[in-house]
């Protein structure tokens, strides 16, 4: 079976671009509306795409280089949100500004479309995955407008659907990054199922639903009924549990295997990774297999992020 | 430990003089010799000491003039760490995140030299702040040890050597900075064991400083830690955390962060007095140490000084009233 190498999305920002952003946006919370020069941004994306190409990654991402913080960045682009103070992002020593939803959410302008188009201009041949999120963005936000969580999530899904429709004109690969899903209740899973239907309906693209930081214990088997093409699981944090879930329920979709630790500088042994992959694929027979680090590579220093990509390239070779 | 009622102190850092920052930059570019840089550090420390003395702070430190940050500074002085580069904390803020790549071993001193120098230039009582083993490991990559727990204990052993050396050099008040503890309540046991290891055989008054965390996650368990004092950032959240401490008998001395270090507004004397009085709802006055929420290094120097001054004045008046 062919293994396709890819990443979760984020990449550490090149040092010079970091310095540039510091100058334009400053160090504080007020910088989010600052205008980033397209040509400068483009140069940074070129570097990140080059790194992926050098390491023989097949399905690329643009590195999410102007996402000042994680999924909450999306909220700065969507009408209805205001940004509040900082809080910890899961169990990482990194922080994001808490989005507060104060009005009905709407897509008054493109969300990631413009930045994605720049990556598309740079890399014309290979496929590039566009990264969005719905449930996690809702979970990380404070709701001061909607009567209940469901309304909020479904409205946000409509916003993401509009964005996905536009993105699908430029790529056939769209990912929903959903770490919060791993902590969802059964009722919430039902909401997300509906949300996913809204987002993907009549959009001509392959949809990834990617989870990380935990095993998928809480979302199986429900997630198998979601209208998505690829499920992404974290096989670093949840190796044993995810294996047994696959054994118990199987998988009739494509699988993205997060196999390299995106949060530790320690480099995996290529042979060990291969045997783990073999173990997984002996148990499950997904329609297609993508192999990636378990998380974005923004948690690693520049040289180590690249080394991880190289290991990934070698594993699949 | 202190005979003085409501001793005033600092958490550690103080703004570097602008000229020192410029010299550090030039030194890194290779434009200054070691001797000149060394002299500059010493001059800066004298300045910090004098400002603390003028402000009237009772227990002081050197403002951490030689430290750039609270993780990598220590990691660079311990065998087994390496630093590959920076990673993001949030927005455009990054830090040098160390990686443990080998067995951790004592290499050179972390604070003994700083302590000795400070002691040679002031008669003030000294507190030595040092980042604790749990926080250093939590803010590092671990490539060498099987798990975080092992790494934390190994580092605690190394740092225990330093703490003992500090006592040998005359230090009698050491503060472990452990802001990472309230961020993983499932690892409190590890942090507790580490504290025991790092303070083993250390004959000094031990404080533990924590900030910007959810104290509900660590209270009352934190009372079982082998320290004499717990020091908290409290002004930043307008003292709402105090209700957490009221739920159980607070059995340690209380380091009471009563000055907000994230606003340039200088508190009024009355306001600070009012804040400190809140501490007495938790413990009796003789167990209260008065200090700012956290290090002052992010403030302009003049404002940091004014804040210390008002803190001391408020405390003096309260002493009279008690």
Coordinates of C-alpha atoms in Angstrom, one line a residue:
Chain A
X1 CA 0.0 0.0 0.0
X2 CA 1.2 3.4 -0.9
X3 CA 2.0 5.7 2.1
X4 CA 1.6 9.4 1.5
X5 CA 3.7 11.8 3.6
X6 CA 2.1 14.9 5.0
X7 CA 2.1 17.2 8.0
X8 CA -0.5 18.5 10.4
X9 CA -0.1 22.0 9.2
X10 CA 2.0 24.4 11.2
X11 CA 5.7 24.9 10.9
X12 CA 8.1 27.0 12.9
X13 CA 8.3 30.5 11.4
X14 CA 11.7 31.2 9.7
X15 CA 13.8 33.4 12.0
X16 CA 14.0 36.4 9.7
X17 CA 10.3 36.4 9.1
X18 CA 9.7 36.2 12.9
X19 CA 11.8 39.4 13.3
X20 CA 9.8 41.0 10.5
X21 CA 6.5 40.1 12.2
X22 CA 7.8 41.4 15.5
X23 CA 8.4 44.7 13.8
X24 CA 5.0 44.9 12.1
X25 CA 2.8 43.3 14.8
X26 CA 4.8 44.1 17.9
X27 CA 4.9 41.8 20.9
X28 CA 1.5 42.5 22.4
X29 CA -2.1 41.6 21.8
X30 CA -2.8 44.7 19.8
X31 CA -0.9 43.6 16.7
X32 CA -3.4 41.3 15.2
X33 CA -4.8 43.7 12.6
X34 CA -1.4 44.8 11.3
X35 CA -0.8 44.4 7.6
X36 CA 1.7 41.8 6.6
X37 CA 3.4 42.5 3.3
X38 CA 2.4 39.9 0.8
X39 CA 5.8 39.7 -0.9
X40 CA 7.6 39.2 2.4
X41 CA 5.1 36.6 3.5
X42 CA 5.6 34.8 0.2
X43 CA 9.3 34.5 0.7
X44 CA 8.7 32.8 4.1
X45 CA 6.3 30.3 2.6
X46 CA 8.7 29.6 -0.2
X47 CA 11.2 28.5 2.5
X48 CA 8.8 26.3 4.3
X49 CA 7.6 24.6 1.1
X50 CA 11.2 24.1 0.0
X51 CA 11.9 22.3 3.2
X52 CA 9.0 20.0 2.7
X53 CA 10.0 19.3 -0.8
X54 CA 13.6 18.7 0.1
X55 CA 12.4 16.1 2.7
X56 CA 10.2 14.5 0.0
X57 CA 6.9 15.3 1.7
X58 CA 4.1 14.7 -0.8
X59 CA 1.0 16.4 0.5
X60 CA 2.2 19.9 1.6
X61 CA 0.9 22.7 3.8
X62 CA 1.7 26.4 3.8
X63 CA 3.1 26.2 7.4
X64 CA 0.4 28.6 8.8
X65 CA 3.1 31.2 9.1
X66 CA 0.9 34.2 9.9
X67 CA -1.3 32.4 12.5
X68 CA -0.3 34.4 15.5
X69 CA -1.7 31.6 17.6
X70 CA -3.3 28.3 17.0
X71 CA -6.8 27.7 16.0
X72 CA -7.9 30.9 17.6
X73 CA -6.3 32.8 14.7
X74 CA -9.3 31.9 12.6
X75 CA -11.5 33.9 15.0
X76 CA -9.6 37.1 14.1
X77 CA -10.9 36.7 10.5
X78 CA -14.5 35.8 11.2
X79 CA -17.0 38.5 12.1
X80 CA -18.7 38.1 15.5
X81 CA -15.6 37.4 17.6
X82 CA -13.6 39.7 19.8
X83 CA -10.2 38.6 21.2
X84 CA -9.6 38.5 24.9
X85 CA -6.6 37.6 27.2
X86 CA -4.2 34.7 26.9
X87 CA -4.7 31.2 28.1
X88 CA -2.8 27.9 27.8
X89 CA -3.2 25.8 24.7
X90 CA -4.0 22.3 26.0
X91 CA -1.0 21.0 28.0
X92 CA 1.6 22.9 26.0
X93 CA 3.7 25.8 27.3
X94 CA 2.1 27.9 24.6
X95 CA -0.7 30.3 24.8
X96 CA -3.5 31.7 22.6
X97 CA -5.9 34.7 22.9
X98 CA -9.3 33.6 23.9
X99 CA -11.9 34.4 21.3
X100 CA -15.2 35.7 22.6
X101 CA -18.2 35.3 20.4
X102 CA -20.4 38.4 20.8
X103 CA -22.5 38.4 17.7
X104 CA -23.7 35.9 15.1
X105 CA -20.7 34.6 13.3
X106 CA -20.3 35.3 9.6
X107 CA -17.8 35.2 6.9
X108 CA -17.5 38.8 5.9
X109 CA -14.2 38.3 4.2
X110 CA -12.0 35.3 3.2
X111 CA -10.6 33.5 6.2
X112 CA -7.4 31.7 5.0
X113 CA -8.1 31.9 1.3
X114 CA -5.7 34.7 0.5
X115 CA -2.8 33.2 2.3
X116 CA -3.6 29.8 0.8
X117 CA -3.6 31.3 -2.7
X118 CA -0.1 32.5 -2.2
X119 CA 1.1 28.9 -1.4
X120 CA -0.7 27.8 -4.4
X121 CA 1.1 30.3 -6.6
X122 CA 4.4 29.1 -5.2
X123 CA 3.8 25.4 -5.5
X124 CA 1.8 24.6 -8.7
X125 CA 2.4 20.9 -9.0
X126 CA 2.1 19.1 -5.7
X127 CA -1.1 19.0 -3.6
X128 CA -1.4 21.4 -0.7
X129 CA -3.7 20.9 2.3
X130 CA -5.7 23.8 3.5
X131 CA -6.3 23.9 7.3
X132 CA -9.5 25.0 9.0
X133 CA -11.3 24.1 12.2
X134 CA -14.8 24.3 13.6
X135 CA -15.5 22.5 16.8
X136 CA -12.1 23.2 18.4
X137 CA -12.5 26.9 17.6
X138 CA -15.9 26.8 19.2
X139 CA -14.6 25.0 22.3
X140 CA -11.7 27.3 22.8
X141 CA -14.0 30.3 22.6
X142 CA -16.2 31.9 25.2
X143 CA -19.8 32.0 24.1
X144 CA -21.5 35.3 25.0
X145 CA -24.1 35.3 22.2
X146 CA -25.5 31.9 21.3
X147 CA -28.3 30.3 23.4
X148 CA -26.5 27.0 23.3
X149 CA -23.4 25.3 22.1
X150 CA -25.1 23.6 19.2
X151 CA -26.3 26.8 17.6
X152 CA -22.8 28.2 17.8
X153 CA -21.1 25.2 16.3
X154 CA -23.6 24.9 13.5
X155 CA -23.3 28.6 12.6
X156 CA -19.6 28.3 12.7
X157 CA -19.9 25.2 10.4
X158 CA -21.8 27.4 7.9
X159 CA -18.9 29.9 7.9
X160 CA -16.4 27.1 7.4
X161 CA -18.5 25.7 4.6
X162 CA -18.4 29.0 2.7
X163 CA -14.7 29.1 3.1
X164 CA -14.3 25.5 2.1
X165 CA -16.3 26.1 -1.1
X166 CA -13.8 28.8 -2.1
X167 CA -10.8 26.8 -1.1
X168 CA -12.0 23.8 -3.1
X169 CA -11.4 25.9 -6.2
X170 CA -7.7 25.9 -5.3
X171 CA -7.1 22.5 -3.7
X172 CA -8.7 19.2 -3.3
X173 CA -7.4 18.7 0.2
X174 CA -9.0 20.4 3.2
X175 CA -8.3 19.5 6.8
X176 CA -10.3 20.2 9.9
X177 CA -7.9 20.4 12.8
X178 CA -9.8 19.2 15.8
X179 CA -7.8 18.4 19.0
X180 CA -10.8 19.4 21.2
X181 CA -12.8 16.6 19.7
X182 CA -10.8 14.1 21.7
X183 CA -12.4 15.6 24.9
X184 CA -15.9 15.9 23.5
X185 CA -19.1 14.4 25.1
X186 CA -21.4 12.1 23.2
X187 CA -23.9 15.0 22.7
X188 CA -21.1 17.1 21.3
X189 CA -20.0 14.3 18.9
X190 CA -23.5 14.4 17.5
X191 CA -23.2 18.2 17.0
X192 CA -19.9 17.8 15.3
X193 CA -21.3 15.1 13.0
X194 CA -23.9 17.6 11.8
X195 CA -21.3 20.4 11.6
X196 CA -19.1 18.2 9.4
X197 CA -22.1 17.5 7.1
X198 CA -22.7 21.2 6.7
X199 CA -19.0 22.0 6.1
X200 CA -18.5 19.3 3.5
X201 CA -21.8 19.3 1.7
X202 CA -21.3 19.8 -2.1
X203 CA -17.7 20.8 -1.7
X204 CA -15.6 18.9 -4.1
X205 CA -12.6 18.1 -1.9
X206 CA -11.1 15.4 0.2
X207 CA -11.8 16.2 3.8
X208 CA -9.4 15.3 6.7
X209 CA -10.6 15.4 10.3
X210 CA -7.4 15.4 12.3
X211 CA -7.0 15.0 16.0
X212 CA -4.0 15.1 18.3
X213 CA -2.7 15.3 21.9
X214 CA -4.6 12.2 23.0
X215 CA -5.9 8.8 21.9
X216 CA -9.2 8.7 20.0
X217 CA -10.9 6.7 22.8
X218 CA -13.7 9.1 23.2
X219 CA -14.6 9.5 19.6
X220 CA -14.8 5.9 18.5
X221 CA -16.8 4.4 17.0
X222 CA -19.0 7.6 16.4
X223 CA -16.4 9.3 14.3
X224 CA -16.6 6.5 11.7
X225 CA -20.0 7.8 10.7
X226 CA -18.8 11.3 10.1
X227 CA -18.9 12.5 6.5
X228 CA -15.2 12.8 6.1
X229 CA -12.7 11.0 3.9
X230 CA -9.6 10.8 6.2
X231 CA -9.4 10.4 10.0
X232 CA -6.1 11.6 11.6
X233 CA -5.1 10.0 14.8
X234 CA -2.2 10.7 17.2
X235 CA -0.1 7.5 17.4
X236 CA 2.5 9.1 19.7
X237 CA 0.3 9.9 22.6
X238 CA -2.3 7.2 22.0
X239 CA -0.4 4.3 20.3
X240 CA -1.8 1.4 22.3
X241 CA -5.3 2.7 22.7
X242 CA -5.6 3.7 19.0
X243 CA -4.4 0.3 18.0
X244 CA -7.1 -1.5 20.0
X245 CA -9.7 0.9 18.7
X246 CA -8.8 0.0 15.1
X247 CA -8.8 -3.6 16.0
X248 CA -12.2 -3.4 17.6
X249 CA -14.0 -1.1 15.0
X250 CA -11.9 -1.2 11.9
X251 CA -11.8 1.7 9.6
X252 CA -13.6 2.2 6.3
X253 CA -12.0 5.5 5.5
X254 CA -8.5 6.7 4.8
X255 CA -6.2 7.1 7.8
X256 CA -3.7 9.7 8.7
X257 CA -1.2 8.2 11.1
X258 CA 0.5 10.8 13.3
X259 CA 3.6 8.7 14.1
X260 CA 6.5 11.2 14.8
X261 CA 6.5 13.2 18.0
X262 CA 6.0 16.8 16.9
X263 CA 6.6 18.0 20.5
X264 CA 9.9 16.5 21.3
X265 CA 13.3 17.1 19.7
X266 CA 14.3 13.5 20.0
X267 CA 14.6 11.9 16.6
X268 CA 12.8 8.7 16.0
X269 CA 14.6 5.6 14.7
X270 CA 13.5 5.0 11.1
X271 CA 13.3 1.2 11.5
X272 CA 11.2 1.5 14.7
X273 CA 8.8 3.8 13.1
X274 CA 8.5 1.4 10.1
X275 CA 7.7 -1.5 12.4
X276 CA 5.1 0.6 14.2
X277 CA 3.5 1.5 10.9
X278 CA 3.5 -2.1 9.9
X279 CA 1.8 -3.1 13.2
X280 CA -0.9 -0.5 12.6
X281 CA -1.5 -1.5 9.0
X282 CA -1.6 -5.2 9.9
X283 CA -4.6 -4.4 12.1
X284 CA -6.4 -1.9 10.0
X285 CA -6.9 -1.7 6.2
X286 CA -7.8 1.9 5.6
X287 CA -8.7 3.1 2.1
X288 CA -5.5 5.2 1.9
X289 CA -2.7 5.9 4.3
X290 CA -1.2 9.3 5.1
X291 CA 1.8 9.4 7.5
X292 CA 2.7 12.5 9.5
X293 CA 4.0 13.9 12.8
X294 CA 1.3 13.7 15.5
X295 CA 1.1 17.5 15.9
X296 CA 2.1 20.6 14.0
X297 CA 5.9 21.3 13.9
X298 CA 5.6 24.7 15.4
X299 CA 6.6 23.3 18.8
X300 CA 10.1 22.5 17.6
X301 CA 13.2 24.6 16.9
X302 CA 13.8 25.2 13.2
X303 CA 16.5 22.6 12.6
X304 CA 14.6 20.0 14.5
X305 CA 11.4 20.6 12.6
X306 CA 13.3 20.0 9.4
X307 CA 15.0 16.8 10.8
X308 CA 11.5 15.4 11.6
X309 CA 10.5 16.0 8.0
X310 CA 13.6 14.1 6.9
X311 CA 12.8 11.2 9.1
X312 CA 9.3 11.1 7.7
X313 CA 10.6 11.1 4.2
X314 CA 13.0 8.2 5.0
X315 CA 10.3 6.2 6.7
X316 CA 8.2 6.1 3.6
X317 CA 11.0 5.6 1.2
Chain B
X1 CA 12.6 33.3 60.3
X2 CA 12.5 37.1 60.2
X3 CA 12.2 39.2 63.4
X4 CA 10.9 42.1 61.5
X5 CA 7.2 42.1 61.1
X6 CA 6.0 42.0 57.4
X7 CA 9.4 41.9 55.8
X8 CA 9.4 43.3 52.3
X9 CA 11.1 41.5 49.5
X10 CA 11.3 41.0 45.7
X11 CA 10.5 38.0 43.6
X12 CA 13.8 38.4 41.7
X13 CA 14.2 40.2 38.4
X14 CA 14.5 44.0 38.0
X15 CA 14.6 46.0 34.8
X16 CA 18.1 46.1 33.3
X17 CA 19.5 49.6 32.8
X18 CA 19.4 50.5 29.1
X19 CA 23.1 50.8 28.9
X20 CA 23.5 47.3 30.1
X21 CA 21.2 45.9 27.4
X22 CA 23.3 47.8 24.9
X23 CA 26.5 46.4 26.2
X24 CA 25.1 42.9 26.3
X25 CA 24.2 43.3 22.6
X26 CA 27.7 44.6 21.7
X27 CA 29.3 41.9 23.8
X28 CA 27.5 39.2 21.8
X29 CA 28.6 40.9 18.6
X30 CA 32.2 40.4 19.9
X31 CA 32.7 44.2 20.3
X32 CA 33.5 44.1 24.0
X33 CA 36.0 42.1 26.1
X34 CA 35.0 39.8 28.9
X35 CA 36.6 42.1 31.4
X36 CA 34.5 45.1 30.4
X37 CA 31.4 43.1 30.3
X38 CA 32.1 41.7 33.8
X39 CA 32.6 45.1 35.1
X40 CA 29.4 46.3 33.5
X41 CA 27.4 43.5 35.2
X42 CA 28.9 44.4 38.5
X43 CA 28.1 48.1 38.0
X44 CA 24.5 47.2 37.1
X45 CA 24.1 45.1 40.2
X46 CA 25.4 47.9 42.4
X47 CA 22.8 50.1 40.8
X48 CA 20.0 47.6 41.4
X49 CA 21.1 47.2 45.0
X50 CA 21.2 50.9 45.6
X51 CA 17.7 51.3 44.2
X52 CA 16.4 48.6 46.4
X53 CA 18.1 50.2 49.4
X54 CA 16.7 53.6 48.6
X55 CA 13.2 52.1 48.1
X56 CA 13.8 50.4 51.5
X57 CA 13.2 46.8 50.6
X58 CA 14.3 44.5 53.5
X59 CA 15.3 41.3 51.7
X60 CA 16.9 41.8 48.2
X61 CA 18.4 40.0 45.2
X62 CA 20.6 41.3 42.4
X63 CA 17.8 41.9 40.0
X64 CA 19.0 39.0 37.9
X65 CA 21.2 41.2 35.8
X66 CA 23.1 38.2 34.3
X67 CA 20.0 36.1 33.5
X68 CA 18.1 36.6 30.3
X69 CA 15.4 34.1 31.0
X70 CA 14.5 31.7 33.7
X71 CA 15.0 28.3 32.0
X72 CA 17.8 28.5 29.5
X73 CA 20.1 30.4 31.9
X74 CA 20.2 27.4 34.2
X75 CA 20.1 24.9 31.4
X76 CA 23.3 26.4 29.9
X77 CA 25.1 25.8 33.2
X78 CA 24.1 22.2 33.7
X79 CA 25.7 19.3 31.9
X80 CA 23.3 17.3 29.7
X81 CA 21.3 20.2 28.3
X82 CA 21.6 21.7 24.8
X83 CA 19.7 24.4 23.1
X84 CA 18.8 24.0 19.5
X85 CA 16.9 27.2 19.0
X86 CA 13.8 29.1 19.9
X87 CA 10.2 28.1 20.0
X88 CA 7.1 30.2 20.3
X89 CA 5.3 31.0 23.5
X90 CA 2.5 33.1 21.9
X91 CA 2.2 35.6 19.2
X92 CA 5.6 36.9 18.3
X93 CA 7.2 35.9 21.6
X94 CA 9.7 33.2 21.6
X95 CA 12.1 31.5 24.1
X96 CA 15.2 29.3 23.9
X97 CA 13.8 26.0 24.8
X98 CA 16.5 23.7 26.2
X99 CA 16.6 19.9 25.4
X100 CA 17.9 17.2 27.7
X101 CA 20.2 15.1 25.6
X102 CA 22.4 13.4 28.1
X103 CA 22.5 12.5 31.8
X104 CA 22.1 15.7 33.9
X105 CA 25.2 16.5 35.9
X106 CA 26.5 19.4 37.9
X107 CA 28.7 21.5 35.7
X108 CA 29.2 24.9 37.2
X109 CA 27.6 27.1 39.7
X110 CA 24.2 28.6 39.0
X111 CA 23.9 31.3 41.7
X112 CA 26.7 30.9 44.2
X113 CA 28.9 33.5 42.5
X114 CA 26.0 36.0 42.2
X115 CA 25.2 35.5 45.9
X116 CA 28.8 36.0 47.0
X117 CA 29.2 39.2 45.0
X118 CA 25.9 40.5 46.3
X119 CA 26.9 39.7 49.9
X120 CA 30.1 41.6 49.4
X121 CA 28.4 44.9 48.5
X122 CA 25.3 45.0 50.8
X123 CA 24.4 44.5 54.4
X124 CA 20.8 43.8 53.4
X125 CA 19.4 40.4 53.9
X126 CA 19.5 38.3 50.7
X127 CA 17.1 36.0 49.1
X128 CA 18.4 33.7 46.3
X129 CA 15.8 32.9 43.6
X130 CA 16.4 29.9 41.4
X131 CA 14.1 28.2 38.9
X132 CA 13.0 24.9 40.3
X133 CA 13.6 21.5 38.7
X134 CA 10.0 20.8 37.9
X135 CA 9.6 24.0 35.9
X136 CA 12.9 23.7 34.1
X137 CA 12.0 20.2 32.9
X138 CA 8.5 21.2 32.0
X139 CA 9.8 23.9 29.8
X140 CA 12.5 21.7 28.2
X141 CA 12.5 18.9 25.6
X142 CA 13.4 15.5 27.0
X143 CA 15.4 13.3 24.7
X144 CA 17.3 11.3 27.3
X145 CA 15.2 10.2 30.2
X146 CA 12.5 7.6 30.0
X147 CA 9.9 10.0 31.2
X148 CA 9.4 13.4 32.7
X149 CA 9.4 12.1 36.3
X150 CA 12.9 10.7 35.9
X151 CA 14.2 13.9 34.3
X152 CA 12.7 16.0 37.1
X153 CA 14.3 13.9 39.9
X154 CA 17.7 13.9 38.1
X155 CA 17.6 17.6 37.8
X156 CA 16.5 18.0 41.4
X157 CA 19.6 16.0 42.5
X158 CA 21.9 18.3 40.5
X159 CA 20.3 21.4 41.9
X160 CA 20.5 20.1 45.4
X161 CA 24.3 20.4 45.1
X162 CA 23.9 24.0 44.2
X163 CA 21.5 24.7 47.1
X164 CA 23.9 23.1 49.5
X165 CA 26.8 25.2 48.1
X166 CA 24.7 28.3 48.5
X167 CA 24.2 27.5 52.2
X168 CA 27.9 26.9 52.5
X169 CA 28.5 30.3 51.0
X170 CA 26.2 31.9 53.6
X171 CA 22.8 32.0 52.0
X172 CA 19.9 31.4 54.4
X173 CA 16.9 32.2 52.2
X174 CA 16.4 30.4 48.9
X175 CA 13.4 30.7 46.7
X176 CA 12.4 28.0 44.2
X177 CA 10.5 29.5 41.2
X178 CA 8.0 26.9 40.1
X179 CA 5.4 28.6 37.9
X180 CA 4.9 25.4 36.0
X181 CA 3.5 23.5 39.0
X182 CA 0.0 24.8 38.9
X183 CA -0.2 24.0 35.2
X184 CA -0.2 20.2 35.6
X185 CA -2.2 19.2 38.6
X186 CA -1.8 15.5 37.7
X187 CA 1.9 15.8 38.3
X188 CA 1.8 17.4 41.7
X189 CA 3.3 14.3 43.3
X190 CA 6.3 14.5 41.0
X191 CA 6.8 18.2 41.9
X192 CA 6.5 17.4 45.6
X193 CA 9.1 14.6 45.4
X194 CA 11.4 16.9 43.4
X195 CA 11.1 19.6 46.0
X196 CA 12.0 17.1 48.7
X197 CA 15.1 16.1 46.7
X198 CA 16.2 19.6 45.9
X199 CA 16.0 20.8 49.5
X200 CA 17.4 17.6 51.1
X201 CA 20.0 18.6 53.7
X202 CA 19.7 22.3 52.8
X203 CA 19.7 24.2 56.0
X204 CA 18.0 27.4 54.9
X205 CA 14.6 29.0 54.8
X206 CA 12.9 27.8 51.6
X207 CA 10.3 29.7 49.7
X208 CA 8.4 28.6 46.6
X209 CA 7.1 31.2 44.1
X210 CA 4.3 30.5 41.7
X211 CA 2.4 32.8 39.4
X212 CA -0.2 33.0 36.7
X213 CA -1.7 29.6 37.4
X214 CA -4.9 28.2 38.7
X215 CA -4.1 27.8 42.4
X216 CA -7.3 25.7 42.9
X217 CA -5.5 22.9 41.1
X218 CA -2.7 22.8 43.7
X219 CA -4.4 23.8 46.9
X220 CA -4.4 22.4 49.6
X221 CA -2.0 19.7 48.4
X222 CA 0.8 22.2 48.0
X223 CA 0.8 22.6 51.8
X224 CA 2.5 19.2 52.0
X225 CA 5.5 20.5 50.0
X226 CA 8.7 20.7 52.0
X227 CA 9.0 24.5 51.9
X228 CA 8.6 27.2 54.6
X229 CA 6.9 29.7 52.5
X230 CA 4.5 29.8 49.5
X231 CA 4.6 33.0 47.4
X232 CA 1.9 33.8 45.0
X233 CA 1.0 36.4 42.4
X234 CA -2.3 37.8 43.7
X235 CA -2.7 41.4 42.6
X236 CA -3.0 40.5 38.9
X237 CA -6.2 38.7 39.6
X238 CA -7.3 41.3 42.2
X239 CA -6.9 38.9 45.0
X240 CA -9.8 36.6 44.0
X241 CA -7.5 33.6 44.7
X242 CA -7.6 34.3 48.4
X243 CA -10.9 32.5 48.8
X244 CA -9.2 29.3 47.6
X245 CA -6.7 29.6 50.5
X246 CA -9.4 30.2 53.0
X247 CA -10.9 26.8 52.4
X248 CA -8.1 25.1 54.4
X249 CA -5.8 26.2 57.2
X250 CA -2.8 27.8 55.5
X251 CA 0.0 26.2 57.3
X252 CA 3.0 27.9 55.6
X253 CA 4.3 31.4 55.7
X254 CA 2.7 33.5 52.9
X255 CA 4.6 35.4 50.3
X256 CA 2.0 38.0 49.4
X257 CA 2.2 39.4 45.8
X258 CA 0.5 42.7 46.3
X259 CA 1.9 44.7 43.3
X260 CA 0.7 44.1 39.8
X261 CA 3.8 43.9 37.5
X262 CA 1.8 43.9 34.3
X263 CA 0.5 47.4 34.6
X264 CA 2.5 50.6 34.5
X265 CA 0.1 52.2 36.9
X266 CA 1.7 52.8 40.2
X267 CA -0.5 51.6 43.1
X268 CA -1.4 54.1 45.8
X269 CA -0.1 53.6 49.3
X270 CA -3.7 53.2 50.7
X271 CA -4.5 50.6 48.0
X272 CA -1.4 48.6 48.9
X273 CA -2.2 48.7 52.6
X274 CA -5.7 47.6 51.9
X275 CA -4.3 44.7 49.8
X276 CA -1.8 43.6 52.4
X277 CA -4.6 43.6 55.1
X278 CA -6.3 40.8 53.0
X279 CA -3.3 38.6 53.8
X280 CA -4.2 38.6 57.4
X281 CA -7.4 36.9 56.6
X282 CA -5.3 33.9 55.6
X283 CA -2.4 33.9 58.2
X284 CA -1.4 36.0 61.1
X285 CA 0.7 39.1 60.3
X286 CA 4.0 37.6 61.6
X287 CA 3.8 34.9 58.8
X288 CA 3.4 37.4 55.9
X289 CA 6.1 38.4 53.5
X290 CA 5.3 41.4 51.3
X291 CA 6.4 41.4 47.7
X292 CA 5.3 42.2 44.1
X293 CA 3.4 39.6 42.1
X294 CA 6.4 38.5 40.1
X295 CA 9.7 39.8 38.7
X296 CA 9.7 43.4 37.7
X297 CA 11.9 43.1 34.6
X298 CA 9.2 43.9 32.1
X299 CA 8.5 47.4 33.6
X300 CA 10.3 50.6 32.8
X301 CA 12.9 50.9 35.6
X302 CA 11.5 54.1 37.0
X303 CA 8.1 52.5 37.4
X304 CA 9.6 49.4 39.0
X305 CA 11.4 51.6 41.5
X306 CA 8.2 53.6 42.3
X307 CA 6.3 50.4 42.8
X308 CA 8.8 49.0 45.3
X309 CA 8.8 52.3 47.1
X310 CA 5.1 52.5 47.6
X311 CA 5.1 48.8 48.6
X312 CA 7.6 49.6 51.4
X313 CA 5.9 52.8 52.5
X314 CA 2.6 51.0 52.8
X315 CA 4.2 48.2 54.8
X316 CA 5.9 50.6 57.2
X317 CA 2.6 52.3 58.0
X318 CA 0.9 49.0 58.5
X319 CA 3.6 47.9 60.9
X320 CA 2.9 51.0 62.9
X321 CA -0.8 50.2 63.0
X322 CA -0.4 46.6 64.1

